[in-house]
Coordinates of C-alpha atoms in Angstrom, one line a residue:
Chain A
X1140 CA 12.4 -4.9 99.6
X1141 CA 8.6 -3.8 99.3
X1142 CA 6.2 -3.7 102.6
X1143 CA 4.8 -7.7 101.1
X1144 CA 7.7 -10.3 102.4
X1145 CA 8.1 -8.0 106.2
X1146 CA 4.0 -8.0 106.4
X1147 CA 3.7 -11.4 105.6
X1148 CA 6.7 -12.5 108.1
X1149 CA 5.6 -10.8 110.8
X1150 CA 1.8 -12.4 110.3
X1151 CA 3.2 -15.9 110.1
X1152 CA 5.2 -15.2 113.0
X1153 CA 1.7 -14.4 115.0
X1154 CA 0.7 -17.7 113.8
X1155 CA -1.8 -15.3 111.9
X1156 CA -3.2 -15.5 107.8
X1157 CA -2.8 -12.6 105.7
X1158 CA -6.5 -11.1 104.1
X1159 CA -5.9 -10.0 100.7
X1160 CA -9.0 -8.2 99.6
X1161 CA -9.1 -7.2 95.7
X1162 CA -11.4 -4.6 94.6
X1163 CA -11.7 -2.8 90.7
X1164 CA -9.8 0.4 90.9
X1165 CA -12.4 3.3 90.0
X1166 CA -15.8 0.7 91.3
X1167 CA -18.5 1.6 92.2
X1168 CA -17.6 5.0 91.9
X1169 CA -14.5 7.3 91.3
X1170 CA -14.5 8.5 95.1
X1171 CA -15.1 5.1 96.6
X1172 CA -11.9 3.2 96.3
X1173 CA -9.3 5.3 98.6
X1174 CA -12.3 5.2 101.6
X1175 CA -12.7 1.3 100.9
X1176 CA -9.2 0.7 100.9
X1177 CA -8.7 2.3 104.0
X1178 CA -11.8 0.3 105.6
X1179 CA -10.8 -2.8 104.2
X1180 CA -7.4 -2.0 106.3
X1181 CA -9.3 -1.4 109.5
X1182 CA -11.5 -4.8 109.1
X1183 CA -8.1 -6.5 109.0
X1184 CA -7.1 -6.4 105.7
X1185 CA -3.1 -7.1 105.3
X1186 CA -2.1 -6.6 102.0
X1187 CA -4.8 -4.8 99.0
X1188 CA -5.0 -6.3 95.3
X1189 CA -6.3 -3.2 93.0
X1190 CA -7.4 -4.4 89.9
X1191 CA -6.5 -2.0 87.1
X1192 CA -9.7 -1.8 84.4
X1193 CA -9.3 -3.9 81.1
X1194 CA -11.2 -3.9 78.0
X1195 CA -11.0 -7.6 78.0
X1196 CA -10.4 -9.3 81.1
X1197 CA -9.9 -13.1 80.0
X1198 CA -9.0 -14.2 83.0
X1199 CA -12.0 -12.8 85.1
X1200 CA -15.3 -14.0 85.4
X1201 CA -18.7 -11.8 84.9
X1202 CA -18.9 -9.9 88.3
X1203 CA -14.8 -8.4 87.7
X1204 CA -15.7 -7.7 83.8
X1205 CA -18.9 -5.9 84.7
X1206 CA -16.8 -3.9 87.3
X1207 CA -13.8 -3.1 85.1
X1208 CA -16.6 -2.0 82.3
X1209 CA -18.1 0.1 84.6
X1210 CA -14.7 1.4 85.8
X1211 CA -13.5 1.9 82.3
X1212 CA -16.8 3.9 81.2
X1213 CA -15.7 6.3 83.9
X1214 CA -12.8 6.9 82.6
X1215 CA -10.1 5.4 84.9
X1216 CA -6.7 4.5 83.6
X1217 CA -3.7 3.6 84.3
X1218 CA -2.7 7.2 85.8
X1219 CA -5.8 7.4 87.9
X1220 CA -5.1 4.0 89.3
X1221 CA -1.8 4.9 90.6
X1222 CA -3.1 8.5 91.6
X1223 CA -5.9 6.0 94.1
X1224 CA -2.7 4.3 95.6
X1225 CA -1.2 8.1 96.4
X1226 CA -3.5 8.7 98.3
X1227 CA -4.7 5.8 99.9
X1228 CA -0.2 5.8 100.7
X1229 CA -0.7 9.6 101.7
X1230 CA -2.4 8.1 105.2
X1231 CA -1.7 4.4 105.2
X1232 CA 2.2 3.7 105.2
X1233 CA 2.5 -0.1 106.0
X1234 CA -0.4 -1.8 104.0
X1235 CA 0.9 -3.6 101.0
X1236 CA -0.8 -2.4 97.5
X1237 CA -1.0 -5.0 94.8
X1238 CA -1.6 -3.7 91.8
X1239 CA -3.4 -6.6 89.3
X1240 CA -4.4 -6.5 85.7
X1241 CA -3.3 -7.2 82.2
X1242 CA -0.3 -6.6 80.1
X1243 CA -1.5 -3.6 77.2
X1244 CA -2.3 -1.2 79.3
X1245 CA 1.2 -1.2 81.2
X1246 CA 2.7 -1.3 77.8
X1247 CA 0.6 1.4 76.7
X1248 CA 1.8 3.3 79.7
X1249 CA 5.5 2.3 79.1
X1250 CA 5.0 3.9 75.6
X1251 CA 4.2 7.1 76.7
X1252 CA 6.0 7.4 79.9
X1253 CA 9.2 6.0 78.3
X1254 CA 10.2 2.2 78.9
X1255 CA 9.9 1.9 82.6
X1256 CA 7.3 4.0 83.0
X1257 CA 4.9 2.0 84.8
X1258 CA 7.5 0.5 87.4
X1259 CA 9.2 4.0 88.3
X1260 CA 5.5 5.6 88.5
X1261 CA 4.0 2.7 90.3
X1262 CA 7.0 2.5 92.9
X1263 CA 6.7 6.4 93.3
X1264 CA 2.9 6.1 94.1
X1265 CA 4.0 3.3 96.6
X1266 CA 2.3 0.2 95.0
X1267 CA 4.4 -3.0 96.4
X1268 CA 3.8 -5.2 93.8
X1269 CA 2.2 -6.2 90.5
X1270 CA 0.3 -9.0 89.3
X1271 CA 0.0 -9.0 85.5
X1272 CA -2.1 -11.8 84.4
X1273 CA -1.1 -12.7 80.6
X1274 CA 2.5 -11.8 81.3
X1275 CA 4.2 -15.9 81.7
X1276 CA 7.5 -15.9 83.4
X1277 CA 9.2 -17.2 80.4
X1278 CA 8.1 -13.5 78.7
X1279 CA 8.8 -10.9 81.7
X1280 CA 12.5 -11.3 82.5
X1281 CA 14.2 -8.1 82.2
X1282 CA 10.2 -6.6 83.7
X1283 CA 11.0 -8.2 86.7
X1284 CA 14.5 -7.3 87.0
X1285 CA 13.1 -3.6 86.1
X1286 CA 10.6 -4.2 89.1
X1287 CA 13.5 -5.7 91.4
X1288 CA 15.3 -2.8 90.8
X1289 CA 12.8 -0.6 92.4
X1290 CA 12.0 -3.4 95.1
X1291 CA 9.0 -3.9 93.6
X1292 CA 7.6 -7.8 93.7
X1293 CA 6.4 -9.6 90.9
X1294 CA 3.5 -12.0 91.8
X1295 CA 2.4 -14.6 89.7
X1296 CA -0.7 -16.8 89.5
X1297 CA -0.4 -20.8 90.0
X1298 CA -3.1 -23.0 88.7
X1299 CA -3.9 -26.4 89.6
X1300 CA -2.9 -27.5 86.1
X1301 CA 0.7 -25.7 86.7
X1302 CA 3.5 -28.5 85.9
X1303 CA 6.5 -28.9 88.2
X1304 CA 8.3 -27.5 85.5
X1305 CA 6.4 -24.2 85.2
X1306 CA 6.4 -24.2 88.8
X1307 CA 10.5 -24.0 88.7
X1308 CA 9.7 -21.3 86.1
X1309 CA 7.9 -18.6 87.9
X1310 CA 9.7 -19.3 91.3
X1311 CA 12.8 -18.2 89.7
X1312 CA 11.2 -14.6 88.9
X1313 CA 8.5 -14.4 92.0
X1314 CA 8.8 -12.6 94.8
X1315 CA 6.4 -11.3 97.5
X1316 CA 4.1 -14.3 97.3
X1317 CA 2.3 -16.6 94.8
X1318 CA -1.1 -16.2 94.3
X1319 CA -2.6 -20.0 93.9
X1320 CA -5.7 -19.9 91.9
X1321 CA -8.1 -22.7 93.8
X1322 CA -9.8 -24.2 91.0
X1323 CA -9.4 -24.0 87.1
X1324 CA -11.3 -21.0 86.0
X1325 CA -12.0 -17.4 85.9
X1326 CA -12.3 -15.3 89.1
X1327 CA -15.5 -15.8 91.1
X1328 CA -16.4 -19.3 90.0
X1329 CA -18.7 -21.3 92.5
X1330 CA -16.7 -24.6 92.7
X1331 CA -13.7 -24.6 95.1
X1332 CA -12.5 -27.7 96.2
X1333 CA -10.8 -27.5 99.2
X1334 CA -9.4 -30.8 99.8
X1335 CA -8.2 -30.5 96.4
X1336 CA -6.4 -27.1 97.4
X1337 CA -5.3 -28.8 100.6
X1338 CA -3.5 -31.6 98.3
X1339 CA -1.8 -29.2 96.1
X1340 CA -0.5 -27.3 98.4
X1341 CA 2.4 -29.2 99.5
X1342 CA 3.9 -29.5 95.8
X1343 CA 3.8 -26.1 95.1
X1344 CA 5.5 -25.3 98.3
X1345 CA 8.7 -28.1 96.7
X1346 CA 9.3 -25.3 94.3
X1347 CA 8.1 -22.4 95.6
X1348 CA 9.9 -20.6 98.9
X1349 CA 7.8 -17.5 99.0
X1350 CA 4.3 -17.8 100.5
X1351 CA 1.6 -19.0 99.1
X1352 CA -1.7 -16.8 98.7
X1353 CA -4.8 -18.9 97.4
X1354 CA -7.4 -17.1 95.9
X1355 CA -10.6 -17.6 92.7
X1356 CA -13.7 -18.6 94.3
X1357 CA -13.9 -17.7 97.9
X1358 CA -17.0 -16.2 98.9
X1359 CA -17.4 -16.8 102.3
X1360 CA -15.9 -17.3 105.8
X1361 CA -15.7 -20.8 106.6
X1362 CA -14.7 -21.2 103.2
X1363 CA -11.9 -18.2 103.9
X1364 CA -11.2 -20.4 106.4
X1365 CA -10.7 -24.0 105.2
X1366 CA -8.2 -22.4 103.0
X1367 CA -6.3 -20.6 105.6
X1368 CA -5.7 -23.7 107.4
X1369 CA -3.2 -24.7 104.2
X1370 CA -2.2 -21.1 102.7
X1371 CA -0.4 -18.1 104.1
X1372 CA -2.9 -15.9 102.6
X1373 CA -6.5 -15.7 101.3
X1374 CA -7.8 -14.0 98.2
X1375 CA -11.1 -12.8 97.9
X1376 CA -12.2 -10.4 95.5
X1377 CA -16.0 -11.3 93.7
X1378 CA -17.7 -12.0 96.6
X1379 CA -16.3 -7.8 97.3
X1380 CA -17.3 -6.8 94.5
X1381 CA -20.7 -8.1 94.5
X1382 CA -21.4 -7.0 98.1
X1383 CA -20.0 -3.3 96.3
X1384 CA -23.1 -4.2 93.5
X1385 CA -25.8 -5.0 95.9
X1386 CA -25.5 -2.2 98.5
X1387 CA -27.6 0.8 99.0
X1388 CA -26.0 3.5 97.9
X1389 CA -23.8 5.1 100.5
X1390 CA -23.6 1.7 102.6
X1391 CA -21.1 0.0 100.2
X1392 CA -17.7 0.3 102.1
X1393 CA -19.6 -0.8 105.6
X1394 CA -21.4 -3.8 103.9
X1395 CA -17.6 -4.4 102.7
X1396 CA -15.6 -3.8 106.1
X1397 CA -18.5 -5.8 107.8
X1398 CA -17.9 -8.9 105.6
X1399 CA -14.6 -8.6 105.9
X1400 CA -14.0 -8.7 109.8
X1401 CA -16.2 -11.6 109.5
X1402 CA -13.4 -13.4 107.5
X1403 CA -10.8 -11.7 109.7
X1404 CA -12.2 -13.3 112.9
X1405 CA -12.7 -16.7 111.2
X1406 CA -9.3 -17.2 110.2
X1407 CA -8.0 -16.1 113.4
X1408 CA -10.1 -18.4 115.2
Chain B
X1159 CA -19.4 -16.5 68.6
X1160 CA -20.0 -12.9 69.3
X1161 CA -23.4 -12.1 69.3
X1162 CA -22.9 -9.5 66.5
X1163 CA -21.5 -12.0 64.6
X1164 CA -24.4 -14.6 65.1
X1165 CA -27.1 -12.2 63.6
X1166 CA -24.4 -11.0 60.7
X1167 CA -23.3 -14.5 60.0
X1168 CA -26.5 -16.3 60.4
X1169 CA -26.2 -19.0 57.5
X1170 CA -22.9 -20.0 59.5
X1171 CA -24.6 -20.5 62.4
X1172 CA -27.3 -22.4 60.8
X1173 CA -25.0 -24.8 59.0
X1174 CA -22.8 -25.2 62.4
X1175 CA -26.4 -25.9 63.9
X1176 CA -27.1 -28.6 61.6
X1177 CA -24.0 -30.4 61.5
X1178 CA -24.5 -30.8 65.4
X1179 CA -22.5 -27.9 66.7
X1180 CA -23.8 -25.8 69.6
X1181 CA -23.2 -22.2 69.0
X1182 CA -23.3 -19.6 72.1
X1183 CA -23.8 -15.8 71.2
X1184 CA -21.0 -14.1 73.4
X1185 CA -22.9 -10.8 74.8
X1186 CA -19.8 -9.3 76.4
X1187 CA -17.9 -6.5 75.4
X1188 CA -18.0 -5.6 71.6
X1189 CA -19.9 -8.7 71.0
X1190 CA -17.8 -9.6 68.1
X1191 CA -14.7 -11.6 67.3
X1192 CA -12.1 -10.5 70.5
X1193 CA -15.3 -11.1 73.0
X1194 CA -16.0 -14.9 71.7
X1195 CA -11.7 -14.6 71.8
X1196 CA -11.9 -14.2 75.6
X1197 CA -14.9 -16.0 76.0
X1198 CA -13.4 -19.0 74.6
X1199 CA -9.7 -18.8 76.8
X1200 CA -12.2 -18.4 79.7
X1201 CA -14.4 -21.6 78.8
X1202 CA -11.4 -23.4 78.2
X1203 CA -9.3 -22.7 81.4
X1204 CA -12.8 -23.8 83.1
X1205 CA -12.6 -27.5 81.2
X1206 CA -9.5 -27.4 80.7
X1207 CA -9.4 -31.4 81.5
X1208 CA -11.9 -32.4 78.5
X1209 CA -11.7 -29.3 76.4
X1210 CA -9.3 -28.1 73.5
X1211 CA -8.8 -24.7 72.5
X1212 CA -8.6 -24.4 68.5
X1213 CA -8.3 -20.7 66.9
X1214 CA -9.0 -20.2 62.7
X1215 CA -6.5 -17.2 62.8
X1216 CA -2.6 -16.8 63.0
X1217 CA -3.3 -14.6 66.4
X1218 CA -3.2 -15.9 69.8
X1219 CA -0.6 -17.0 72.2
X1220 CA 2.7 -19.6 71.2
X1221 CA 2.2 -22.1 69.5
X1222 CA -1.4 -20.8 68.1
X1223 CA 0.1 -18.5 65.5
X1224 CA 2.5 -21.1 64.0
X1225 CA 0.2 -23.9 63.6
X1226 CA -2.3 -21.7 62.0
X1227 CA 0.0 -20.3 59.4
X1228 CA 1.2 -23.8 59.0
X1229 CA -2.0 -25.3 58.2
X1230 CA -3.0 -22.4 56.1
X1231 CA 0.2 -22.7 54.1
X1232 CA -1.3 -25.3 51.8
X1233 CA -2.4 -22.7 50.0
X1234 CA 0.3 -21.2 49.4
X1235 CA 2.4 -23.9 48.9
X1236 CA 0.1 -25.2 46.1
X1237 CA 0.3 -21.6 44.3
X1238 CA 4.0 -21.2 44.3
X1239 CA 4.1 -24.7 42.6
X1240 CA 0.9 -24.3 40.1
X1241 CA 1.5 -20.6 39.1
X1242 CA 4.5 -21.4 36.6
X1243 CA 2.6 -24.5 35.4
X1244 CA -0.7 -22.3 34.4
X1245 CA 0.7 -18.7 34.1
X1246 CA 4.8 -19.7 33.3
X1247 CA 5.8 -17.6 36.4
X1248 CA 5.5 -16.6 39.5
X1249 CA 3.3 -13.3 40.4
X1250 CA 4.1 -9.8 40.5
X1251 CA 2.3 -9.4 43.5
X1252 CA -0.4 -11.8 46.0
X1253 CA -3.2 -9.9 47.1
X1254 CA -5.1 -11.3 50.4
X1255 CA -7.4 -10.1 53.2
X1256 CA -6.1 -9.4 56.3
X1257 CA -7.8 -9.8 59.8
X1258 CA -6.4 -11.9 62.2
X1259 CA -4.5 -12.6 59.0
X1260 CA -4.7 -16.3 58.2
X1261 CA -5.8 -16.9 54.8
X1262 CA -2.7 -13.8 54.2
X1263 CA -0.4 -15.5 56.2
X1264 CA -1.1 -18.8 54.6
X1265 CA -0.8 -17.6 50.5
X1266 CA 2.5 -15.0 51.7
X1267 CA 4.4 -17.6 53.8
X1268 CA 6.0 -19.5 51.1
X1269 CA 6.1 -16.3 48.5
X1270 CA 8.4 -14.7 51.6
X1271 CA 12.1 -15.8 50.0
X1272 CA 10.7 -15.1 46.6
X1273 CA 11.9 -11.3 46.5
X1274 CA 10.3 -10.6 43.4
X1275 CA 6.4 -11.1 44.6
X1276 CA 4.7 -8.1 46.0
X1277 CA 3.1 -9.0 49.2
X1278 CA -0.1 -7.2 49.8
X1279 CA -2.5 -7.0 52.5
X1280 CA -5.3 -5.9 52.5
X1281 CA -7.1 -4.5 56.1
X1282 CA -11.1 -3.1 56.5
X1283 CA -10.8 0.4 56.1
X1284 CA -14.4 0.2 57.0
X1285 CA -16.5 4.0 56.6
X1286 CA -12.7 5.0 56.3
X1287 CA -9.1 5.1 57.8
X1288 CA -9.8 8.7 59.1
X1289 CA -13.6 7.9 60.6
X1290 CA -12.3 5.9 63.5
X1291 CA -15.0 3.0 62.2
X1292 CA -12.4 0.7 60.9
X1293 CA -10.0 -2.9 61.7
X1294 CA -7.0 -1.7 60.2
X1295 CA -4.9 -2.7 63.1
X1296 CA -1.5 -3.2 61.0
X1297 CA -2.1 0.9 59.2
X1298 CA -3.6 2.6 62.5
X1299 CA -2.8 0.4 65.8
X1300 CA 0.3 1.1 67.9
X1301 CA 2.1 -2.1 69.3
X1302 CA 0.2 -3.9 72.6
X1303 CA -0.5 -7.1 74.0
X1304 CA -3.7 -8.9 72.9
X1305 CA -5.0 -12.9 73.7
X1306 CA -1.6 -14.0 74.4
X1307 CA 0.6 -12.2 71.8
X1308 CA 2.3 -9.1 70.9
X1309 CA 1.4 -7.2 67.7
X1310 CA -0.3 -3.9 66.2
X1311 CA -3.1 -3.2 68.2
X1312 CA -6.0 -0.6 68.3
X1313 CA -6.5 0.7 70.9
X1314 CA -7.5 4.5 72.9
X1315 CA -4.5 5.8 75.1
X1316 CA -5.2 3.7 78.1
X1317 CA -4.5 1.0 76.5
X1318 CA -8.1 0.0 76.3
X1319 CA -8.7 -2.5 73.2
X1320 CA -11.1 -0.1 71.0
X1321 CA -14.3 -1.5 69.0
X1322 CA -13.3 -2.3 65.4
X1323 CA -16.2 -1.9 62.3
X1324 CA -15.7 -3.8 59.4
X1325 CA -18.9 -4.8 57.0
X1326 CA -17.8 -8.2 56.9
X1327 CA -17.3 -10.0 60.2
X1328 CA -14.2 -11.9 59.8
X1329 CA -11.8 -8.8 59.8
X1330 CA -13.8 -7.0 62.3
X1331 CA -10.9 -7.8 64.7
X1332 CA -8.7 -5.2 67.1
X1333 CA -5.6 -7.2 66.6
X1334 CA -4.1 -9.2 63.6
X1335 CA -1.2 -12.0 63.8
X1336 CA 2.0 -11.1 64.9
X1337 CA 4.0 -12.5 62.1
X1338 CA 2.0 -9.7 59.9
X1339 CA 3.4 -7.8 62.7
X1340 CA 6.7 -8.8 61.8
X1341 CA 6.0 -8.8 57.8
X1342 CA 5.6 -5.2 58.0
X1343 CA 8.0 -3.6 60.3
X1344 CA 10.8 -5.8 58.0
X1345 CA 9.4 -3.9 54.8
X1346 CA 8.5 -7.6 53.3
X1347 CA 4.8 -6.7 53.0
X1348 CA 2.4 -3.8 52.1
X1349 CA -0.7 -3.6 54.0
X1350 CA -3.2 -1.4 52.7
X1351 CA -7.4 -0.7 53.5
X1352 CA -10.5 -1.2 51.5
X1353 CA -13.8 0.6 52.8
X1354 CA -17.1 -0.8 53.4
X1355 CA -18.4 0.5 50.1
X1356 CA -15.2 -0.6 47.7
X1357 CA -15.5 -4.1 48.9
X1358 CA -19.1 -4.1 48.6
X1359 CA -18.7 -3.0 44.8
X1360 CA -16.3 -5.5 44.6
X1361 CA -18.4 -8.2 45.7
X1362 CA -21.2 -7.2 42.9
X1363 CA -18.9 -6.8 40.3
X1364 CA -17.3 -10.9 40.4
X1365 CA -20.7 -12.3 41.0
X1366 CA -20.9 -10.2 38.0
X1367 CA -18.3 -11.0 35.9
X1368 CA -17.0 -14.4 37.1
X1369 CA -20.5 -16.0 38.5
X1370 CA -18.4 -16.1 41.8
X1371 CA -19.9 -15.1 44.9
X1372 CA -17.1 -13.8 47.3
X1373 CA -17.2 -13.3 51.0
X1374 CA -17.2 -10.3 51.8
X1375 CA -13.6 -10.8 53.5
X1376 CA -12.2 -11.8 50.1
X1377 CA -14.0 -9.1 48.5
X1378 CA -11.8 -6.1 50.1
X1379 CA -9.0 -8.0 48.3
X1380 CA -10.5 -8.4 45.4
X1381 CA -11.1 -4.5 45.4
X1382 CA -7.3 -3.5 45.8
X1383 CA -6.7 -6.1 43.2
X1384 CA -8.5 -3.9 40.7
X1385 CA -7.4 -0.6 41.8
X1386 CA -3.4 -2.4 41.7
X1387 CA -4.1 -3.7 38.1
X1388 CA -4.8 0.2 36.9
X1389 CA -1.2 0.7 38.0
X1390 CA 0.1 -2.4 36.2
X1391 CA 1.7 -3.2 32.7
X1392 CA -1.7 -5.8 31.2
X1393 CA 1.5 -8.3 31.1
X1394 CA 1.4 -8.6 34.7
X1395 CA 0.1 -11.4 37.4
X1396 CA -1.5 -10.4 40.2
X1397 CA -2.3 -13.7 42.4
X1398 CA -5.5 -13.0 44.7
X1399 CA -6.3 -14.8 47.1
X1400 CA -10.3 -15.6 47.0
X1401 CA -10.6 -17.2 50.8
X1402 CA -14.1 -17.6 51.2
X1403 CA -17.6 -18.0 49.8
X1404 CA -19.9 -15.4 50.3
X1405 CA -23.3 -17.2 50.7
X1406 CA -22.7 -16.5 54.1
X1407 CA -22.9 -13.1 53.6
X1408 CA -25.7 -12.7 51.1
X1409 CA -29.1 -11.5 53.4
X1410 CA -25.8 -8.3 54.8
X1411 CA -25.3 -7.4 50.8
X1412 CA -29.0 -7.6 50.4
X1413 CA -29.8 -5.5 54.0
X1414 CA -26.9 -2.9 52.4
X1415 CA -27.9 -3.0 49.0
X1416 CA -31.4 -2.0 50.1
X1417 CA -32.5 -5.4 47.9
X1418 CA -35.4 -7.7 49.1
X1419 CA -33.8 -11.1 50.4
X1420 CA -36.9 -13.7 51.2
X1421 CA -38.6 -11.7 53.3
X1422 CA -35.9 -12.0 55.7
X1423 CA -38.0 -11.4 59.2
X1424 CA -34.0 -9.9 60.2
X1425 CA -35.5 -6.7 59.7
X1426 CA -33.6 -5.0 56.7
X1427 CA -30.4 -2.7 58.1
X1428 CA -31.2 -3.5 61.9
X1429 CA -28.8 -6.9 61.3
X1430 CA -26.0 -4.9 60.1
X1431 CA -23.2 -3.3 62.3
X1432 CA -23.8 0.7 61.3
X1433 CA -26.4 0.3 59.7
X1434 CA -27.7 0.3 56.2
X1435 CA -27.7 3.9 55.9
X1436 CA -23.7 4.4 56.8
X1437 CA -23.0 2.2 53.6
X1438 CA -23.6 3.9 50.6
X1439 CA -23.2 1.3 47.9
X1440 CA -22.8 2.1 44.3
X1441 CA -24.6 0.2 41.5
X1442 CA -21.5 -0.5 39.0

């Protein structure tokens, strides 16, 4: 079992929401994103989403392209993405690390680290989980049962289109949670609906027994908080990067961990 | 459509324009083919209520690839059926483009049982195989994940989708359909490349000779049609498959042929991916 399912127990237990922050692996600079993940922890973060730079991100909007272009002409791959969770796990041994991106880059790992590559690398770095956008449950059997094997948790994306059907589908391979994506669109779109996430809630919880995370399109904290209300777990990842984009140099990770103890206090409230 | 594109592919855009269409330059990435790709998947997950997603390649995810090379089928279907009723056989070989791969897909499907046709795709070698600058996915990409399905990709070794260079924007594509994919790992087709320059003497020599302006597409297999033929008995068929028009492309082959086009206020070269002076074009 990875760190996810114990963290998000012991939070629901408290009563409490789990904070899933997700920041670009590599943005806004090389050295930034072991310090942020760290302050992200101390501003109340539960569980981290790292996004792992692609070429072409179809499933994010302009903010997380912009950052995974700005990651990628730095040079980070795969390797230094799972070098950034070493260390972040070098001094942090309890904080979930979800590791989200898209499939060629794990199979352009697998092909040169051998067939499992990715999963045995990620698990020895101490990632938790993986989130890989254009892999459907009907295509990733035997990569989650190579992820299982190494108690690694395979999340997967809901959308409000999802079909009872599909929802069958990806409950029989997810584990850790479910990442419900608020409103149909790419990340960081401005027009959640909460009632509507309130109402769709309860079916995807007929056919889904893990938690639910909810995430696309939250920017602030009563927002953040609406949502927590209905989920176990809030997403937010734009809004972080853009704060990242609009800081003065050197203030990024406080503008960040500021922000996010906002959020932290307002779903506690 | 990907910015790029927009500028290279102008008289498309015009005609789209005028039949009512509204056409939005993609400034993302590359700003060619796979960016309007991703820019389309994201529009469409945005409305997805009121908004269908149509493709004009065999690439993308399931069903996308099917219906494609279904559609373009006709094609073939209406060779296999009128080549022994104008030539007395079938060919020796079918000669077709290959990008995404749909007008190849759509001329090989049906010649696939028929063992004795030579099935020949031809990729954008662009300034060559060995410059980098090229969208020979099938001849230099390694196996990946791309829009929803898995095929030859190129790509660096993150796994990072690299930019492609073709002359003519319609094989100026990373990727190319996965049953071309399949085609080749089973040995049933050939896929080969045409530079920059060999389809652009192509092109010249049917307007030429025929009075038939190819796209420049069709043009790269027009090209290994005449280098094949060298290697050929004079009693043999080679079927080509001529998939476009090249009106479309005429104000690039003026831009590369260093020819005055109208004035065109494009600013000669400048509308060109590489450039004019990367193109060395050879009067035949």
């Amino acid at each position: 079992m990875s760190r996810i399912a114990p963290t998000l127990a012991a939070l629901a237990a408290q009563g409490r929401k789990a904070l899933i922050p997700y920041v670009m692996a590599g943005h806004p600079g090389l050295g930034v994103t072991v310090p942020l993940m760290h302050a992200m922890v101390s501003a109340g973060a539960n569980i981290i989403e790292l996004g792992i730079p692609f070429s072409d991100p179809m499933a994010d909007g302009p903010v997380i392209q912009k950052a995974g272009e700005a990651a990628l002409r730095l040079g980070v791959g795969t390797s230094d993405v799972l070098a950034m969770v070493r260390e972040f796990r070098a001094q942090d041994r309890t904080t979930p690390v979800v590791l989200m991106g898209y499939a060629n880059p794990v199979e352009c790992y697998n092909l040169q680290h051998g067939a499992d590559g990715f999963v045995k690398d990620a698990a020895a770095a101490g990632v938790d989980g993986v989130l890989i956008v254009d892999y459907p449950p009907e295509e990733c059997e035997a990569f989650a049962a190579t992820l299982r094997a190494h108690d690694l948790d395979l999340i997967f994306l809901l959308a409000p289109t999802s079909t009872d059907a599909r929802m069958d589908l990806v409950a029989r391979v997810a584990s850790g949670y479910v990442y419900y994506v608020s409103l149909k669109g790419v990340t960081g779109a401005g027009h959640l609906d909460t009632a509507a996430v309130e109402a769709m809630l309860p079916r995807i919880r007929q056919h889904v027994s893990v938690p639910v995370g909810v995430g696309f399109g939250i920017r602030d904290a009563q927002t953040a908080q609406a949502i927590g209300r209905v989920a176990d777990a809030v997403v937010i990842g734009s809004r972080l990067i853009q704060l990242l984009e609009s800081s003065p140099q050197g203030q990024e990770i406080a503008e960040v961990e500021s922000f996010l103890r906002n959020v932290r206090q307002a779903l506690d409230a | 459509m990907g910015a790029e594109d927009v500028k290279r592919q102008s008289p498309n855009v015009y005609r789209m324009k005028l039949l009512g269409a509204t056409v939005v330059p993609v400034e993302s990435g590359s700003r060619t083919l796979k960016d309007a790709l991703n820019e389309a998947l994201r529009d469409w997950v945005t409305h997805v209520e009121n908004t269908f997603y149509i493709i004009g390649t065999v690439a993308g995810p399931h069903p996308y690839p099917m219906m494609v090379r279904d559609f373009q089928s006709v094609i073939g279907e209406e060779c296999l059926t009128q080549m022994p009723a104008m030539h007395g056989r079938q060919p020796d070989a079918v000669v077709a483009c290959v990008g995404g791969g749909s007008n190849a897909m759509g001329i090989f499907y049906p010649y696939i049982e028929h063992a004795g046709t030579r099935l020949i795709g031809v990729e954008a070698a662009g300034e060559g195989l060995e410059s980098g600058k090229h969208s020979a996915s099938l001849q230099r990409g390694a196996p990946g994940v791309l829009h929803g399905n898995r095929t030859y990709i190129l790509q660096d070794a993150n796994g990072q989708i690299t930019e492609t260079h073709s002359v003519s924007a319609g094989l100026d594509y990373p990727g190319v359909g996965p049953e071309h994919a399949y085609l080749k790992d089973i040995g049933r087709a050939e896929y080969v490349g045409v530079t920059d320059s060999e389809a652009l003497e192509a092109f010249h020599y049917l307007c030429r000779t025929e009075g038939i302006i190819p796209a420049l597409e069709s043009s790269h297999a027009i090209a290994y049609a005449m280098k094949l033929a060298r290697t050929m008995p004079s009693t043999a068929a080679i079927l080509v498959n001529l998939s476009g028009r090249g009106d479309k492309d005429i104000g690039t082959v003026a831009d590369l042929s260093q020819a005055d086009f109208y004035c065109r206020p494009s600013c000669r070269g400048q509308s060109v991916k590489g450039g004019a002076e990367q193109v060395i074009w050879i009067q035949p």
